[in-house]
Amino acid sequence: MRHIPERLRDFPSAILLTLALFTASQRLYATSWTPGLEIAPLLTVFGVVLGFALGFSNYKRRGVIWLGLGYSLFLVPVVSGWILYQKTAWLERMVSLGGRLGYSLFLFFNAKPVPDPVLFILFTGLGFWVISLVAGYALTRRGDFTLAVTPAGVILFIIQLYDSGVGDRI
């Protein structure tokens, strides 16, 4: 007989984890470092919900990785295009986002200043997406709340370190 691993079905822990991750992403958004940072809170909520779903699933690790990668390749560009471009056709959004990102990466790797904030916005959004996806998965599959919350705590500490001068946003 095959043993099915136990999944954590602790609703209060899931709510607490979602609030902790959302708080960390909202703290980034509250810095107002650049327009478009609302991508991080939205991707955080989507990521933690997907992480919970993948953690509850019966897929093995390889299947979970492929599903997470597939959802990432779809959701991150769609949310980014939805937030960064309003009242624009979807194909034009994706082409413009790809062009801006490609040019920003070209400047970054050639050690030149990058005036367009799209690289920072997508990096932070992707970072919160990965952290929340892994945290939701770790909580439901392993039941390890410390492993799930620690990356968001570190990110929150780093944001506070670089944005501690304005008392209204603390």
Short mmCIF file of C-alpha atoms in Angstrom, two decimals:
data_model
loop_
_atom_site.label_atom_id
_atom_site.label_comp_id
_atom_site.label_asym_id
_atom_site.label_seq_id
_atom_site.Cartn_x
_atom_site.Cartn_y
_atom_site.Cartn_z
CA MET A 1 0.00 0.00 0.00
CA ARG A 2 1.31 3.42 -0.95
CA HIS A 3 1.72 6.01 1.80
CA ILE A 4 0.32 9.45 0.98
CA PRO A 5 2.17 12.22 2.87
CA GLU A 6 0.22 14.33 5.30
CA ARG A 7 -0.56 17.88 4.24
CA LEU A 8 -0.89 20.73 6.68
CA ARG A 9 -4.52 21.77 6.84
CA ASP A 10 -4.10 24.60 9.30
CA PHE A 11 -6.26 27.49 8.10
CA PRO A 12 -5.05 30.04 10.71
CA SER A 13 -1.41 29.40 9.75
CA ALA A 14 -2.27 29.90 6.09
CA ILE A 15 -4.00 33.20 6.83
CA LEU A 16 -1.10 34.33 9.03
CA LEU A 17 1.43 33.45 6.34
CA THR A 18 -0.58 35.27 3.68
CA LEU A 19 -0.80 38.37 5.87
CA ALA A 20 2.92 38.27 6.67
CA LEU A 21 3.89 38.01 3.01
CA PHE A 22 1.36 40.66 1.99
CA THR A 23 2.66 43.00 4.69
CA ALA A 24 6.22 42.64 3.43
CA SER A 25 5.15 43.38 -0.14
CA GLN A 26 2.99 46.30 0.97
CA ARG A 27 5.99 47.74 2.80
CA LEU A 28 7.86 47.75 -0.51
CA TYR A 29 4.91 49.42 -2.22
CA ALA A 30 4.70 52.04 0.56
CA THR A 31 8.25 53.19 -0.16
CA SER A 32 7.04 54.79 -3.42
CA TRP A 33 10.51 54.35 -4.86
CA THR A 34 9.05 54.10 -8.36
CA PRO A 35 5.62 53.81 -9.96
CA GLY A 36 4.57 50.25 -10.71
CA LEU A 37 5.58 48.63 -7.42
CA GLU A 38 2.00 47.45 -6.92
CA ILE A 39 3.08 44.42 -8.93
CA ALA A 40 4.74 42.97 -5.82
CA PRO A 41 1.62 42.76 -3.58
CA LEU A 42 -0.48 41.33 -6.40
CA LEU A 43 2.09 38.69 -7.33
CA THR A 44 2.54 37.88 -3.63
CA VAL A 45 -1.13 37.03 -3.18
CA PHE A 46 -1.24 35.00 -6.40
CA GLY A 47 2.01 33.24 -5.48
CA VAL A 48 0.99 32.20 -1.98
CA VAL A 49 -2.38 30.90 -3.18
CA LEU A 50 -0.66 28.91 -5.92
CA GLY A 51 1.90 27.68 -3.37
CA PHE A 52 -0.91 26.43 -1.13
CA ALA A 53 -2.54 24.68 -4.09
CA LEU A 54 0.71 23.03 -5.16
CA GLY A 55 1.42 22.01 -1.58
CA PHE A 56 -1.97 20.33 -1.25
CA SER A 57 -1.59 18.55 -4.58
CA ASN A 58 -0.40 14.98 -4.93
CA TYR A 59 2.22 15.87 -7.54
CA LYS A 60 5.80 14.90 -6.90
CA ARG A 61 8.51 17.53 -6.62
CA ARG A 62 9.37 17.47 -10.34
CA GLY A 63 5.73 18.03 -11.30
CA VAL A 64 5.39 20.86 -8.82
CA ILE A 65 8.50 22.55 -10.21
CA TRP A 66 7.19 22.32 -13.79
CA LEU A 67 3.75 23.61 -12.78
CA GLY A 68 5.29 26.48 -10.82
CA LEU A 69 7.52 27.38 -13.75
CA GLY A 70 4.59 27.23 -16.17
CA TYR A 71 2.42 29.46 -14.03
CA SER A 72 5.35 31.83 -13.54
CA LEU A 73 5.95 32.17 -17.27
CA PHE A 74 2.28 33.07 -17.72
CA LEU A 75 1.27 35.07 -14.64
CA VAL A 76 4.28 37.31 -14.09
CA PRO A 77 4.20 38.90 -17.59
CA VAL A 78 0.40 39.17 -17.57
CA VAL A 79 0.29 40.91 -14.18
CA SER A 80 3.21 43.13 -15.16
CA GLY A 81 1.54 44.15 -18.39
CA TRP A 82 -1.75 44.70 -16.61
CA ILE A 83 -0.20 47.02 -14.00
CA LEU A 84 2.38 48.87 -16.10
CA TYR A 85 0.24 49.51 -19.18
CA GLN A 86 -3.31 50.77 -19.00
CA LYS A 87 -5.62 51.06 -22.03
CA THR A 88 -3.19 49.33 -24.39
CA ALA A 89 -3.69 46.22 -26.50
CA TRP A 90 -2.28 43.05 -24.88
CA LEU A 91 0.11 42.21 -27.69
CA GLU A 92 1.47 45.75 -27.61
CA ARG A 93 1.85 45.51 -23.81
CA MET A 94 3.92 42.34 -24.05
CA VAL A 95 6.08 43.64 -26.90
CA SER A 96 6.73 46.93 -25.11
CA LEU A 97 7.49 45.19 -21.82
CA GLY A 98 9.89 42.78 -23.54
CA GLY A 99 11.64 45.61 -25.36
CA ARG A 100 12.03 47.72 -22.25
CA LEU A 101 13.28 44.76 -20.25
CA GLY A 102 15.72 43.72 -22.97
CA TYR A 103 17.16 47.21 -23.30
CA SER A 104 17.42 47.60 -19.51
CA LEU A 105 19.25 44.28 -19.24
CA PHE A 106 21.59 45.34 -22.06
CA LEU A 107 22.46 48.55 -20.20
CA PHE A 108 22.80 46.71 -16.88
CA PHE A 109 25.19 44.06 -18.20
CA ASN A 110 27.27 46.72 -19.96
CA ALA A 111 27.69 48.59 -16.63
CA LYS A 112 25.79 51.66 -17.81
CA PRO A 113 23.11 53.55 -15.86
CA VAL A 114 19.60 52.16 -16.33
CA PRO A 115 17.09 55.04 -16.33
CA ASP A 116 14.02 52.84 -16.85
CA PRO A 117 12.69 51.36 -13.57
CA VAL A 118 11.20 48.30 -15.26
CA LEU A 119 14.16 46.10 -14.32
CA PHE A 120 13.79 46.96 -10.63
CA ILE A 121 10.00 46.57 -10.73
CA LEU A 122 10.14 43.15 -12.38
CA PHE A 123 13.00 41.99 -10.16
CA THR A 124 11.10 42.85 -6.98
CA GLY A 125 7.85 41.42 -8.33
CA LEU A 126 9.55 38.20 -9.37
CA GLY A 127 11.33 38.01 -6.02
CA PHE A 128 8.07 38.29 -4.07
CA TRP A 129 6.44 35.82 -6.47
CA VAL A 130 9.11 33.18 -5.82
CA ILE A 131 9.19 33.81 -2.07
CA SER A 132 5.42 33.54 -1.71
CA LEU A 133 5.18 30.50 -3.98
CA VAL A 134 7.86 28.64 -2.04
CA ALA A 135 6.45 29.78 1.32
CA GLY A 136 2.94 28.54 0.54
CA TYR A 137 4.32 25.25 -0.71
CA ALA A 138 6.63 24.83 2.30
CA LEU A 139 3.83 25.52 4.77
CA THR A 140 1.37 23.06 3.28
CA ARG A 141 3.75 20.32 2.18
CA ARG A 142 6.24 20.39 5.07
CA GLY A 143 4.34 22.25 7.78
CA ASP A 144 7.38 24.42 8.49
CA PHE A 145 6.15 27.91 9.37
CA THR A 146 9.67 29.18 10.12
CA LEU A 147 10.93 28.21 6.67
CA ALA A 148 7.88 29.83 5.13
CA VAL A 149 8.17 33.19 6.94
CA THR A 150 11.94 33.73 7.16
CA PRO A 151 12.55 34.93 3.55
CA ALA A 152 9.78 37.53 3.81
CA GLY A 153 11.19 38.68 7.15
CA VAL A 154 14.63 39.14 5.64
CA ILE A 155 13.18 41.11 2.72
CA LEU A 156 11.15 43.24 5.13
CA PHE A 157 14.32 43.96 7.13
CA ILE A 158 16.21 44.98 3.98
CA ILE A 159 13.40 47.29 2.86
CA GLN A 160 13.29 48.88 6.30
CA LEU A 161 17.05 49.31 6.25
CA TYR A 162 16.98 51.24 2.98
CA ASP A 163 13.79 53.21 3.69
CA SER A 164 14.05 54.03 7.37
CA GLY A 165 14.33 57.80 7.00
CA VAL A 166 10.64 58.62 6.52
CA GLY A 167 8.62 58.04 9.68
CA ASP A 168 5.22 58.16 7.95
CA ARG A 169 5.89 54.95 6.00
CA ILE A 170 7.14 52.88 8.95
#
